[in-house]
PDB file of N, CA and C in Angstrom:
ATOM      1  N   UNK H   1      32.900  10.045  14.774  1.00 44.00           N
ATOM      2  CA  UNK H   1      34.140   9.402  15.131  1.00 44.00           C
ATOM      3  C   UNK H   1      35.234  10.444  15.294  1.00 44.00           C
ATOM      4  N   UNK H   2      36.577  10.382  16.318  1.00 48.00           N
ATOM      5  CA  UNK H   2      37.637  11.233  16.489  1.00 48.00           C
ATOM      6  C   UNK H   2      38.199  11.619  14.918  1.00 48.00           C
ATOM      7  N   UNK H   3      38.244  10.275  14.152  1.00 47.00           N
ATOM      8  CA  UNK H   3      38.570  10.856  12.309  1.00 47.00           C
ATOM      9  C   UNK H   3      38.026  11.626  12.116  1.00 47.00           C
ATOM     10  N   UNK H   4      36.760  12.533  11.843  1.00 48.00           N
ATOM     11  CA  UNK H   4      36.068  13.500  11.466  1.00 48.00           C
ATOM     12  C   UNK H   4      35.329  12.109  10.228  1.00 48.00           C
ATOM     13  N   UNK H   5      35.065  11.086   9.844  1.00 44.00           N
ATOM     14  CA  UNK H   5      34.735  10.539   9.278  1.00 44.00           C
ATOM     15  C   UNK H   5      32.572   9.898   9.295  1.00 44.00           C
ATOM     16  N   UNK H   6      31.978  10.235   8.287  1.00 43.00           N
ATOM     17  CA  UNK H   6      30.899  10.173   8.743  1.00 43.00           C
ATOM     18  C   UNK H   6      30.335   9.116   8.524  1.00 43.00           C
ATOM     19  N   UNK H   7      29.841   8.802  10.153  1.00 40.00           N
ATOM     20  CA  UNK H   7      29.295   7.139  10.242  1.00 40.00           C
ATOM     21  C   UNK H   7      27.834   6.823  10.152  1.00 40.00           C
ATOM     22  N   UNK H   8      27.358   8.127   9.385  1.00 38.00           N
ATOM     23  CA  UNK H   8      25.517   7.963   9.318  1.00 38.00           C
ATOM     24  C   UNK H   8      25.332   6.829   8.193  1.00 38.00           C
ATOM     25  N   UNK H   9      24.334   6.080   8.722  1.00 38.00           N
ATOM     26  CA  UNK H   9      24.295   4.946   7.854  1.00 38.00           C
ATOM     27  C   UNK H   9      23.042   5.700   6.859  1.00 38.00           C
ATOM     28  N   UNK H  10      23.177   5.077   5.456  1.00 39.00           N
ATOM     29  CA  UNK H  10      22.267   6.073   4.703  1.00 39.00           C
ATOM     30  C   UNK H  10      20.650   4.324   4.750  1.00 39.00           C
ATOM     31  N   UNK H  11      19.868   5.027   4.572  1.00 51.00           N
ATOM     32  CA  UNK H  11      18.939   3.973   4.776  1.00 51.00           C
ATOM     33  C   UNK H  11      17.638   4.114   3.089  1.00 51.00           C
ATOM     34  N   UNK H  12      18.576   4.921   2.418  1.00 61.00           N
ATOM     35  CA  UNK H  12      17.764   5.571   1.232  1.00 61.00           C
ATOM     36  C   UNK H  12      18.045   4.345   0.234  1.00 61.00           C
ATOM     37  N   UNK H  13      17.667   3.516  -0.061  1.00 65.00           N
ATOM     38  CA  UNK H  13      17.789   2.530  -0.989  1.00 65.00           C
ATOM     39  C   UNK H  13      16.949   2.786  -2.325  1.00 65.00           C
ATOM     40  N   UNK H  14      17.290   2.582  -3.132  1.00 78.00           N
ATOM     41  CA  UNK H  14      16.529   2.718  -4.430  1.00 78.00           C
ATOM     42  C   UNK H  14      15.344   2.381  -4.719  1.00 78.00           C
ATOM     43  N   UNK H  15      14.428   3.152  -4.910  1.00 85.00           N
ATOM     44  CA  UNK H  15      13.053   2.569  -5.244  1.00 85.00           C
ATOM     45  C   UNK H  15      13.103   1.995  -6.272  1.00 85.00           C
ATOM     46  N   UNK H  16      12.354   0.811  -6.960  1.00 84.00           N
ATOM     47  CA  UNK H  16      12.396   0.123  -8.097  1.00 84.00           C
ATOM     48  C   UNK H  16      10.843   1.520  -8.715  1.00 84.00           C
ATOM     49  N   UNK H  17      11.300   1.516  -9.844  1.00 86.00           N
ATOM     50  CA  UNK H  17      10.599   2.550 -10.990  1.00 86.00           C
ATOM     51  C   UNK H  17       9.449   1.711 -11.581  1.00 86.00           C
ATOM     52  N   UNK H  18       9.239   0.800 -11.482  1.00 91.00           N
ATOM     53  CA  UNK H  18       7.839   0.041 -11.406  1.00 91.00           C
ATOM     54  C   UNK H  18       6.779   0.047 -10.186  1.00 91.00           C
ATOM     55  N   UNK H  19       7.528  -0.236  -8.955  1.00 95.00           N
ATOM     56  CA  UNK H  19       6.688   0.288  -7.857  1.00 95.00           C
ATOM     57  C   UNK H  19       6.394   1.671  -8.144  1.00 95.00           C
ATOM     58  N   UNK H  20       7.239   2.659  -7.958  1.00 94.00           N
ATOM     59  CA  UNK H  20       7.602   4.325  -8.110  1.00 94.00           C
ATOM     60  C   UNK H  20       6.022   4.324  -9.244  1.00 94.00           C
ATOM     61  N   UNK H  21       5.831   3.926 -10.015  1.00 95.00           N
ATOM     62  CA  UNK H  21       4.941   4.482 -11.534  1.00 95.00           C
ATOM     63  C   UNK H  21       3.692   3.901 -11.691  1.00 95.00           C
ATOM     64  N   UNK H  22       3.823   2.349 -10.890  1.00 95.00           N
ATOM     65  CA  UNK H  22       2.104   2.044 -10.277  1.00 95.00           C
ATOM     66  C   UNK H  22       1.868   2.609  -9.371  1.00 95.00           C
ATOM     67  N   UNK H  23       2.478   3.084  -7.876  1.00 96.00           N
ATOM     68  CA  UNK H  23       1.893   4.374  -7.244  1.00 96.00           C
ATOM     69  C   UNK H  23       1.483   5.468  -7.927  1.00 96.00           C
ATOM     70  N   UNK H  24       2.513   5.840  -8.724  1.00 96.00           N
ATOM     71  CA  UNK H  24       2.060   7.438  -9.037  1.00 96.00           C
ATOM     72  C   UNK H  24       0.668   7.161 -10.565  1.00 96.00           C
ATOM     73  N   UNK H  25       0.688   6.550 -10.901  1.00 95.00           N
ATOM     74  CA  UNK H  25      -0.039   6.238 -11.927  1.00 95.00           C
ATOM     75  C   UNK H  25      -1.612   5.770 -11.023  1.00 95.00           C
ATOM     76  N   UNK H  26      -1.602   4.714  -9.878  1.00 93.00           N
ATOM     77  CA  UNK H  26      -3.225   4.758  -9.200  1.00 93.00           C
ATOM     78  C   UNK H  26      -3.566   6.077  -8.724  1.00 93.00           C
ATOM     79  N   UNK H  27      -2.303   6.754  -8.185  1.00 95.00           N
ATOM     80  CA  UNK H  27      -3.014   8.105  -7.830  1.00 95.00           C
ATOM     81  C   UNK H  27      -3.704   9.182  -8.568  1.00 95.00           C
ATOM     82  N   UNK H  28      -3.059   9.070  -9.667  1.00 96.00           N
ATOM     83  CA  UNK H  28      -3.182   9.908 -10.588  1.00 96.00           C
ATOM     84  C   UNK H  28      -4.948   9.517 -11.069  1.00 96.00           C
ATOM     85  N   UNK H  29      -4.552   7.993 -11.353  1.00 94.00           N
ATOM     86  CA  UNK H  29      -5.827   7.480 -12.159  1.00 94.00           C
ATOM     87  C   UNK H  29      -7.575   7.499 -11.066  1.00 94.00           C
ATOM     88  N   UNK H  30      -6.711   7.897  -9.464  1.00 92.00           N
ATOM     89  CA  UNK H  30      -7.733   8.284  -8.802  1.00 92.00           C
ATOM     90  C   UNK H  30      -8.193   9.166  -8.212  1.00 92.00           C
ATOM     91  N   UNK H  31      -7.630  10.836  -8.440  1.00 94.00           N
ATOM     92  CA  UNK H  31      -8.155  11.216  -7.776  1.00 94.00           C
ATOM     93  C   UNK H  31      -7.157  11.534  -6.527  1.00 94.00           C
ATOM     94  N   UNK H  32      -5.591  10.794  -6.337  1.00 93.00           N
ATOM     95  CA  UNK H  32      -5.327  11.039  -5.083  1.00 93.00           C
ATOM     96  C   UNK H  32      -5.157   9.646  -4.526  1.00 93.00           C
ATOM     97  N   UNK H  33      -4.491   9.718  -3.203  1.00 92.00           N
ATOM     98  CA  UNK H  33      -4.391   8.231  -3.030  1.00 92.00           C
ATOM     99  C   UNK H  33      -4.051   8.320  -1.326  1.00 92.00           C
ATOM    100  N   UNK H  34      -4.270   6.915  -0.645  1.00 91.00           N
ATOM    101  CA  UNK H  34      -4.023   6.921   0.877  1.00 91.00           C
ATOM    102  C   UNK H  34      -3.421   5.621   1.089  1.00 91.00           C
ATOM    103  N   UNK H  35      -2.191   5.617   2.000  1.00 92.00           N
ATOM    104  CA  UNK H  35      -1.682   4.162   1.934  1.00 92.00           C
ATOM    105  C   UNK H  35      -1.513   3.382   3.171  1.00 92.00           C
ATOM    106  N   UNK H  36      -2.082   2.558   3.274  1.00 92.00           N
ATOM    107  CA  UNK H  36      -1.880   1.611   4.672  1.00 92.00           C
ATOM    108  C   UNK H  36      -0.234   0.448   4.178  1.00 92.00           C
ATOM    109  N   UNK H  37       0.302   0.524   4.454  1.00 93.00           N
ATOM    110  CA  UNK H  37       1.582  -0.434   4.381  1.00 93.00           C
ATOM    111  C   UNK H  37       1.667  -1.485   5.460  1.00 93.00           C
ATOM    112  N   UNK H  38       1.702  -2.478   4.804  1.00 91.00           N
ATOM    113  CA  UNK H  38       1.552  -4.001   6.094  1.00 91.00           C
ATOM    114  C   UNK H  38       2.492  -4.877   5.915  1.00 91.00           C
ATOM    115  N   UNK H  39       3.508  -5.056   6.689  1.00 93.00           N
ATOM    116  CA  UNK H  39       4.450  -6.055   6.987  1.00 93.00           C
ATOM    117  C   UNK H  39       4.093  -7.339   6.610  1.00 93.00           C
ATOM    118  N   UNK H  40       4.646  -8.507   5.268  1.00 92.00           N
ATOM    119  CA  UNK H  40       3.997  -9.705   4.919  1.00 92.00           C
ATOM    120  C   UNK H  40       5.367 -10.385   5.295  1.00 92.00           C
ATOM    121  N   UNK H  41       6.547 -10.364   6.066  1.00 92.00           N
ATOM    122  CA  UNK H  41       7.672 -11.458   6.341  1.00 92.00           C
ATOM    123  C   UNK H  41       8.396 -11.137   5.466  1.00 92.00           C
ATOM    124  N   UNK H  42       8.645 -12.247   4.848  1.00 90.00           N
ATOM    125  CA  UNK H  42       9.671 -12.613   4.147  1.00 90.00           C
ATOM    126  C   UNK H  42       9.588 -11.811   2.656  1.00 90.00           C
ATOM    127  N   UNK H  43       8.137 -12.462   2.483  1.00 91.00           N
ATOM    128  CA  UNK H  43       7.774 -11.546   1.149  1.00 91.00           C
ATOM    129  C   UNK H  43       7.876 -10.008   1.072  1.00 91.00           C
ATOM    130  N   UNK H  44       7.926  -9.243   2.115  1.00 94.00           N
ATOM    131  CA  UNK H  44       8.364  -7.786   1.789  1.00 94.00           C
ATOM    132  C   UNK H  44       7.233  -7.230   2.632  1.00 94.00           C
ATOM    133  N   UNK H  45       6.701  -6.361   2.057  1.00 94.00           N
ATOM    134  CA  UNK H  45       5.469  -4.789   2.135  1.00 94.00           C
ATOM    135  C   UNK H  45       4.386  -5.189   1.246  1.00 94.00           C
ATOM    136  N   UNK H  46       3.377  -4.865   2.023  1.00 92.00           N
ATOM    137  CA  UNK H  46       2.302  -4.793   1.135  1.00 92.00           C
ATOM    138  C   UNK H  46       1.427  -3.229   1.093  1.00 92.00           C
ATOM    139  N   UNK H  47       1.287  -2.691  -0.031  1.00 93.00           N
ATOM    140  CA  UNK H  47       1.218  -1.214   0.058  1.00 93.00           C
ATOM    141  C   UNK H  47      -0.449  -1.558  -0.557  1.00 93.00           C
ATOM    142  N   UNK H  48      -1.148  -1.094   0.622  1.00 90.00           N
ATOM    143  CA  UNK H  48      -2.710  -0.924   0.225  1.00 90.00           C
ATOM    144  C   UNK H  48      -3.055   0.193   0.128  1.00 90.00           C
ATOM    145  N   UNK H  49      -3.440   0.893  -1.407  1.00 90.00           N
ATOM    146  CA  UNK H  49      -3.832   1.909  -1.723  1.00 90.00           C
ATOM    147  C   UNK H  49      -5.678   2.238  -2.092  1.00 90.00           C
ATOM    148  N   UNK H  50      -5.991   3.700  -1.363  1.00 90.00           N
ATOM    149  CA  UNK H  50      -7.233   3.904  -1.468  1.00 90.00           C
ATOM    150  C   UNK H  50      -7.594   4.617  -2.091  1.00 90.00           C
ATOM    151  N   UNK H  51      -8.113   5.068  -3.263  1.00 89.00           N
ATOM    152  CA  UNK H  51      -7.774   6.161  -4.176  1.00 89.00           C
ATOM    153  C   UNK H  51      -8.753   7.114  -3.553  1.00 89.00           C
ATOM    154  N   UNK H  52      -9.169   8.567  -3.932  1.00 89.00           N
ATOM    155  CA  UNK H  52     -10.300   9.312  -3.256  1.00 89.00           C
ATOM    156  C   UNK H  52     -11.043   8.935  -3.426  1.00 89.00           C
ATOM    157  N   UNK H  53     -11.979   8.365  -4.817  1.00 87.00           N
ATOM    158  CA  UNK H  53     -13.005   8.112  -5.415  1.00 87.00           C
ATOM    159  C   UNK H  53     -13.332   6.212  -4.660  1.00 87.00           C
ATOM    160  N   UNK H  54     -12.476   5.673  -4.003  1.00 86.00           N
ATOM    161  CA  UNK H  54     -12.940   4.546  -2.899  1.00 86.00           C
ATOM    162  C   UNK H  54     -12.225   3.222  -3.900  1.00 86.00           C
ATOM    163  N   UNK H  55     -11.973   3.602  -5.183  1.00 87.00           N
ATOM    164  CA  UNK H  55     -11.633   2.149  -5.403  1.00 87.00           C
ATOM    165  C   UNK H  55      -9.796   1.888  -4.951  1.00 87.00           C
ATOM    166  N   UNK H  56      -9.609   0.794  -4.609  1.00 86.00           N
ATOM    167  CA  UNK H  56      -8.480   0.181  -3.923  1.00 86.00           C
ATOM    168  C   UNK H  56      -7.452  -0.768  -4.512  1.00 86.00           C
ATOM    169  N   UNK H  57      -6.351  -0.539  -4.452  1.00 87.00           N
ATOM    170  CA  UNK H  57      -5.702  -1.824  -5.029  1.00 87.00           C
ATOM    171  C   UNK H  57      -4.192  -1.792  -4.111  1.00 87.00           C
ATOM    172  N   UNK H  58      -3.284  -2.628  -4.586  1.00 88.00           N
ATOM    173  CA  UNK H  58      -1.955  -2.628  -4.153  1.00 88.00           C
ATOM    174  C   UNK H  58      -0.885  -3.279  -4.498  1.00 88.00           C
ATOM    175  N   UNK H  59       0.151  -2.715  -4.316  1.00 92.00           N
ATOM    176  CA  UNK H  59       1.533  -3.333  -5.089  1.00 92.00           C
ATOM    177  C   UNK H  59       2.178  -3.953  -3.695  1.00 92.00           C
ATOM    178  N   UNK H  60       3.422  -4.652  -4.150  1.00 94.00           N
ATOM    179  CA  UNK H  60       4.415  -5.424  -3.338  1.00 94.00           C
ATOM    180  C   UNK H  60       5.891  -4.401  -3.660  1.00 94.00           C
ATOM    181  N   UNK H  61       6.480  -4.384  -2.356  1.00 95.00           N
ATOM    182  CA  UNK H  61       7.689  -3.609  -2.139  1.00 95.00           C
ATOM    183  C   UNK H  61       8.599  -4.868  -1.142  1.00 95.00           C
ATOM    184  N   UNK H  62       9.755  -4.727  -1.507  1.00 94.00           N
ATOM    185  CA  UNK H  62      10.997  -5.810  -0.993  1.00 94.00           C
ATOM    186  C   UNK H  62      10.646  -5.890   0.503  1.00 94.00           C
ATOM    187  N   UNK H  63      10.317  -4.324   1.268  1.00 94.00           N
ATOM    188  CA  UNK H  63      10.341  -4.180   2.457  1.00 94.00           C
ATOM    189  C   UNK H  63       9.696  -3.272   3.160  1.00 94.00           C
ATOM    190  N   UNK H  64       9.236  -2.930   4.237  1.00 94.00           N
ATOM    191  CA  UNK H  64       8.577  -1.643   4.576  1.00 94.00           C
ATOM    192  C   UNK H  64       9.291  -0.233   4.555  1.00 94.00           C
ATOM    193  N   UNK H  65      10.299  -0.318   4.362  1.00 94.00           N
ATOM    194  CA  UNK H  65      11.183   1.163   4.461  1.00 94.00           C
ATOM    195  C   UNK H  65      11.305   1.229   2.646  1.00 94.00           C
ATOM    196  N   UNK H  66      11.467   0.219   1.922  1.00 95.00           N
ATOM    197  CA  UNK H  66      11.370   0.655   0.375  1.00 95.00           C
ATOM    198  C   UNK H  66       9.837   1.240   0.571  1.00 95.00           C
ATOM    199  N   UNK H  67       8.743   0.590   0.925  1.00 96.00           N
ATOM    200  CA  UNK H  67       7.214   0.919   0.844  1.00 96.00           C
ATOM    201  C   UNK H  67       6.657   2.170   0.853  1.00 96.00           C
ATOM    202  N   UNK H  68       7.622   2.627   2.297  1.00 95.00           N
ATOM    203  CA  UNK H  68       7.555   3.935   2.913  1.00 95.00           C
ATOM    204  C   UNK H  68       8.425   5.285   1.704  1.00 95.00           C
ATOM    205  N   UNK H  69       9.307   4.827   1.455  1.00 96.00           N
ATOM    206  CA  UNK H  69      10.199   5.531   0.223  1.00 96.00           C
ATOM    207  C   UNK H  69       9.354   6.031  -0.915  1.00 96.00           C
ATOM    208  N   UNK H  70       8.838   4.912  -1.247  1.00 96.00           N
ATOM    209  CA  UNK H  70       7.929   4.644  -2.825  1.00 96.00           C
ATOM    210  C   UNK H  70       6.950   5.463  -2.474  1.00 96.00           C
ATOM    211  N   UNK H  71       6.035   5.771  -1.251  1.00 96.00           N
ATOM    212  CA  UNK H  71       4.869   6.315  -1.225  1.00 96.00           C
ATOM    213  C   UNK H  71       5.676   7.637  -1.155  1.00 96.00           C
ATOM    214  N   UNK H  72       6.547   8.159  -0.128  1.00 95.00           N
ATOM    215  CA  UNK H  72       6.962   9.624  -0.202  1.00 95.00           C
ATOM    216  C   UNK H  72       7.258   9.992  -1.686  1.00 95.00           C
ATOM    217  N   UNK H  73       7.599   9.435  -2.059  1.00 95.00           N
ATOM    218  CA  UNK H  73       8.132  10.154  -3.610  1.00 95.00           C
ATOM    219  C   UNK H  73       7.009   9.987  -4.520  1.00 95.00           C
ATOM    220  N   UNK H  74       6.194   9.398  -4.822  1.00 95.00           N
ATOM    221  CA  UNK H  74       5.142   9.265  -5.816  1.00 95.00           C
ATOM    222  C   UNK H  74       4.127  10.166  -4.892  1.00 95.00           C
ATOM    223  N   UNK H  75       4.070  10.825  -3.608  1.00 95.00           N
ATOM    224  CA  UNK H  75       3.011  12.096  -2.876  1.00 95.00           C
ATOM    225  C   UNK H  75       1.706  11.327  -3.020  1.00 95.00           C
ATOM    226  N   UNK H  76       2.125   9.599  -2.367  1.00 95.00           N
ATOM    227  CA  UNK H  76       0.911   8.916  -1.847  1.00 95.00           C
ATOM    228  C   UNK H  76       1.143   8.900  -0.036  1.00 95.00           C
ATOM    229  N   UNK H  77      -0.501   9.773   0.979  1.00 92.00           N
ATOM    230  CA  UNK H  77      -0.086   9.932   1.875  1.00 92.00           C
ATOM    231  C   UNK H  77      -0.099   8.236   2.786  1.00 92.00           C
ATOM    232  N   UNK H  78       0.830   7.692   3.943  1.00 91.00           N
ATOM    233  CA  UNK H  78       0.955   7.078   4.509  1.00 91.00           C
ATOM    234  C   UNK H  78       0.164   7.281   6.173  1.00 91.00           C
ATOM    235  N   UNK H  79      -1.526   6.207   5.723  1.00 89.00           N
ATOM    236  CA  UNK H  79      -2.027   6.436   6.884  1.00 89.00           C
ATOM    237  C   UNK H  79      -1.455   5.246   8.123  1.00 89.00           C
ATOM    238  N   UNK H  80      -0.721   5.035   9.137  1.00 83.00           N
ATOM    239  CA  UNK H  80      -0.569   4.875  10.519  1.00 83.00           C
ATOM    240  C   UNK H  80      -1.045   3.335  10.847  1.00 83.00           C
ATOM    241  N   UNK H  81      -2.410   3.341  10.355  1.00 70.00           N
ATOM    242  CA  UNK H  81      -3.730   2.025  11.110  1.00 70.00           C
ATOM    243  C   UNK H  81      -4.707   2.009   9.910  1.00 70.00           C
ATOM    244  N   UNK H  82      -5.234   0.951   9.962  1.00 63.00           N
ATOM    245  CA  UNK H  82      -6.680   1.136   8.968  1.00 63.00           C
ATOM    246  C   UNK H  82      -7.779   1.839  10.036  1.00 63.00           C
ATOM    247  N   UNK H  83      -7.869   3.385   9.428  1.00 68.00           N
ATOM    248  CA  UNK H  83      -8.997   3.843  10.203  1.00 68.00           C
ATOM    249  C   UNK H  83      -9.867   3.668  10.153  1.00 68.00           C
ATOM    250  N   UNK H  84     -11.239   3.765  11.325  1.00 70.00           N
ATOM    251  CA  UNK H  84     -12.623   3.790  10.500  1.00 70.00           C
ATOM    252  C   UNK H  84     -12.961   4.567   9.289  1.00 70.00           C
ATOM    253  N   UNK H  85     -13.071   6.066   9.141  1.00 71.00           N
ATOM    254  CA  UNK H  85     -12.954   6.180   7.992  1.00 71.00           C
ATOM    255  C   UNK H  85     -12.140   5.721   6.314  1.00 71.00           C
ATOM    256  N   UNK H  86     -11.226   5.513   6.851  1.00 66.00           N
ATOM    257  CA  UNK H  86     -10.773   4.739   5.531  1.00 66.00           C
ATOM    258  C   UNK H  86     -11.119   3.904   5.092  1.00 66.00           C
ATOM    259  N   UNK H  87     -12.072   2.976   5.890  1.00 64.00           N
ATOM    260  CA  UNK H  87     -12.282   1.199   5.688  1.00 64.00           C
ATOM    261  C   UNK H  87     -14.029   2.105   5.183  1.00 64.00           C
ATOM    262  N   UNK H  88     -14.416   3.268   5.635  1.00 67.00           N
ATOM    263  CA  UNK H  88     -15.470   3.580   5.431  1.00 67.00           C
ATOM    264  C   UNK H  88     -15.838   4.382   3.298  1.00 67.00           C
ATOM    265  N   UNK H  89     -14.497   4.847   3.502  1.00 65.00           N
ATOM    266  CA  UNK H  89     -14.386   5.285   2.110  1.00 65.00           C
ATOM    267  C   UNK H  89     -14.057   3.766   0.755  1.00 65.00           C
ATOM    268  N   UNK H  90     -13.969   2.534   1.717  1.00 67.00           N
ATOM    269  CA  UNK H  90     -13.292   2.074   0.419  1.00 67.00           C
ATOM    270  C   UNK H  90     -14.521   1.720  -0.644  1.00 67.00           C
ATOM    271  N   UNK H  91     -14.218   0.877  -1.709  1.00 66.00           N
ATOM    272  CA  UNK H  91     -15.393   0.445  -2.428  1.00 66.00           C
ATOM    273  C   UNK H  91     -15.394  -0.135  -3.320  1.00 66.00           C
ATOM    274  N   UNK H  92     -15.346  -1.673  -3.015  1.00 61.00           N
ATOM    275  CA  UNK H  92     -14.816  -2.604  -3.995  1.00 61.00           C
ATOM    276  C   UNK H  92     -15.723  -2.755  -4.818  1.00 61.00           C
ATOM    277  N   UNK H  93     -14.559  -3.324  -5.635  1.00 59.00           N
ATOM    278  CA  UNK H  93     -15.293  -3.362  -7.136  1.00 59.00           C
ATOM    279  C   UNK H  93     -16.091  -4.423  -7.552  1.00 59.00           C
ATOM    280  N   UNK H  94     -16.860  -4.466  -8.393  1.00 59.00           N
ATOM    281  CA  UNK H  94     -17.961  -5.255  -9.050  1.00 59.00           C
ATOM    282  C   UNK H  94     -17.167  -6.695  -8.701  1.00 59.00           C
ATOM    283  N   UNK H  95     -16.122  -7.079  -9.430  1.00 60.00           N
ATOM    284  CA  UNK H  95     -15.176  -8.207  -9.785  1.00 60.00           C
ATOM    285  C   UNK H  95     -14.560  -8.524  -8.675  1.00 60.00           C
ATOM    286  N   UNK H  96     -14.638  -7.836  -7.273  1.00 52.00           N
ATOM    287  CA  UNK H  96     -14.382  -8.312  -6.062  1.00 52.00           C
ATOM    288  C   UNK H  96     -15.609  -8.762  -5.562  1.00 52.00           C
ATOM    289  N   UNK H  97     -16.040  -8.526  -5.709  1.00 51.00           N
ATOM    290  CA  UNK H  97     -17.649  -8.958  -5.589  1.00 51.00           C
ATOM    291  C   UNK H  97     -17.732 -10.399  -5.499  1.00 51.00           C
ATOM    292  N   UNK H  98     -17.696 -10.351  -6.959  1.00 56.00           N
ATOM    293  CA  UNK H  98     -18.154 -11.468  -8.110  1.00 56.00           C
ATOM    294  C   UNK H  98     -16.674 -12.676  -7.340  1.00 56.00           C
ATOM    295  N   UNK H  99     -15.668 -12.667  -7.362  1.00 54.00           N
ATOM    296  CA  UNK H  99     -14.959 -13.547  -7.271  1.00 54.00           C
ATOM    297  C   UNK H  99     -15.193 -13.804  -5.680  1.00 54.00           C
ATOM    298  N   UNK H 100     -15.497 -12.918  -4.799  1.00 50.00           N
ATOM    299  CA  UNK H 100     -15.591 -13.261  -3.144  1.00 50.00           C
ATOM    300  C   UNK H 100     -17.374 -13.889  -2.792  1.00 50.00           C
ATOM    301  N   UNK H 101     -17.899 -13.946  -4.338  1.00 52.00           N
ATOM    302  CA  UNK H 101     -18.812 -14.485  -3.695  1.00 52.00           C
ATOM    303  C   UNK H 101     -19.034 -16.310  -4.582  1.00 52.00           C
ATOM    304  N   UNK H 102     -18.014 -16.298  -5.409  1.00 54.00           N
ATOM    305  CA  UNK H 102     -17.817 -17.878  -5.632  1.00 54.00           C
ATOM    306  C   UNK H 102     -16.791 -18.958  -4.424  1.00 54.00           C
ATOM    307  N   UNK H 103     -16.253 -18.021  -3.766  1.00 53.00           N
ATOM    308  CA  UNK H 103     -15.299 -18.715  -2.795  1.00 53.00           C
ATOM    309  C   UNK H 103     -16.222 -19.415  -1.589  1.00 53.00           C
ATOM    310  N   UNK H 104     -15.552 -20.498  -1.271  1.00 53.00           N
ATOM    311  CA  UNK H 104     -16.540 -21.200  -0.429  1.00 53.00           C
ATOM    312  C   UNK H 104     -15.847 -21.358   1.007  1.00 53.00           C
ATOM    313  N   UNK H 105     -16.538 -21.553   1.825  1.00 51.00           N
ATOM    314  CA  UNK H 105     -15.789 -21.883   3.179  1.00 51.00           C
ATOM    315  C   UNK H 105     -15.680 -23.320   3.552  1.00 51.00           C
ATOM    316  N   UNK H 106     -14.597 -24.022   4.294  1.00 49.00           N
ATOM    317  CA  UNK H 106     -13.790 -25.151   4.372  1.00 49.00           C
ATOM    318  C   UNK H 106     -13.699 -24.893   5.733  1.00 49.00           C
ATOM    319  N   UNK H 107     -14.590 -25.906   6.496  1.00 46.00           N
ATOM    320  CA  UNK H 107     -14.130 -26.112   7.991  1.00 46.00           C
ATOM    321  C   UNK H 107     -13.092 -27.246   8.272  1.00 46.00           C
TER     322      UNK H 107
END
């Protein structure tokens, strides 16, 4: 602006320290970590994490730019797409198993 006044909008919003510490805590607890982030509406971000060792889980973030925040700072990397390899590394667990194979289908 002619004021010399600065009109950069800051877009850095606060990570909540519960998201921030279940990221850094699956990574830790795996080995490392890879994150697909998926737009759910209203409900926010959904941050799907892959640890190295294949097992998977994920937290909820307000929005995709908190999502994106939370993973830079806890040094979980942000993959783009679900790649083939990634969908190739995952490896659900026993108890995903077990509960996806009592669910029934409803035409």
């Amino acid at each position: 602006m002619a004021d010399g006044s600065d009109t950069t909008m800051t877009l850095n919003r606060p990570v909540p320290g519960g998201l921030l510490a279940g990221l850094k805590s699956f990574a830790e607890d795996h080995g490392g970590a890879k994150a697909v982030i998926e737009y759910v509406g209203r409900r926010g971000a959904r941050i799907v994490l892959v640890g190295e060792d294949g097992v998977w889980g994920d937290q909820m973030a307000d929005g995709t730019d908190t999502a994106r925040a939370a993973c830079a700072q806890a040094g979980v990397t942000i993959e783009n797409a679900w790649e083939r390899e990634l969908l190739e590394h995952m490896r659900p667990s026993n108890d995903l198993w077990r509960s996806m194979g009592r669910r029934t289908l409803s035409r």
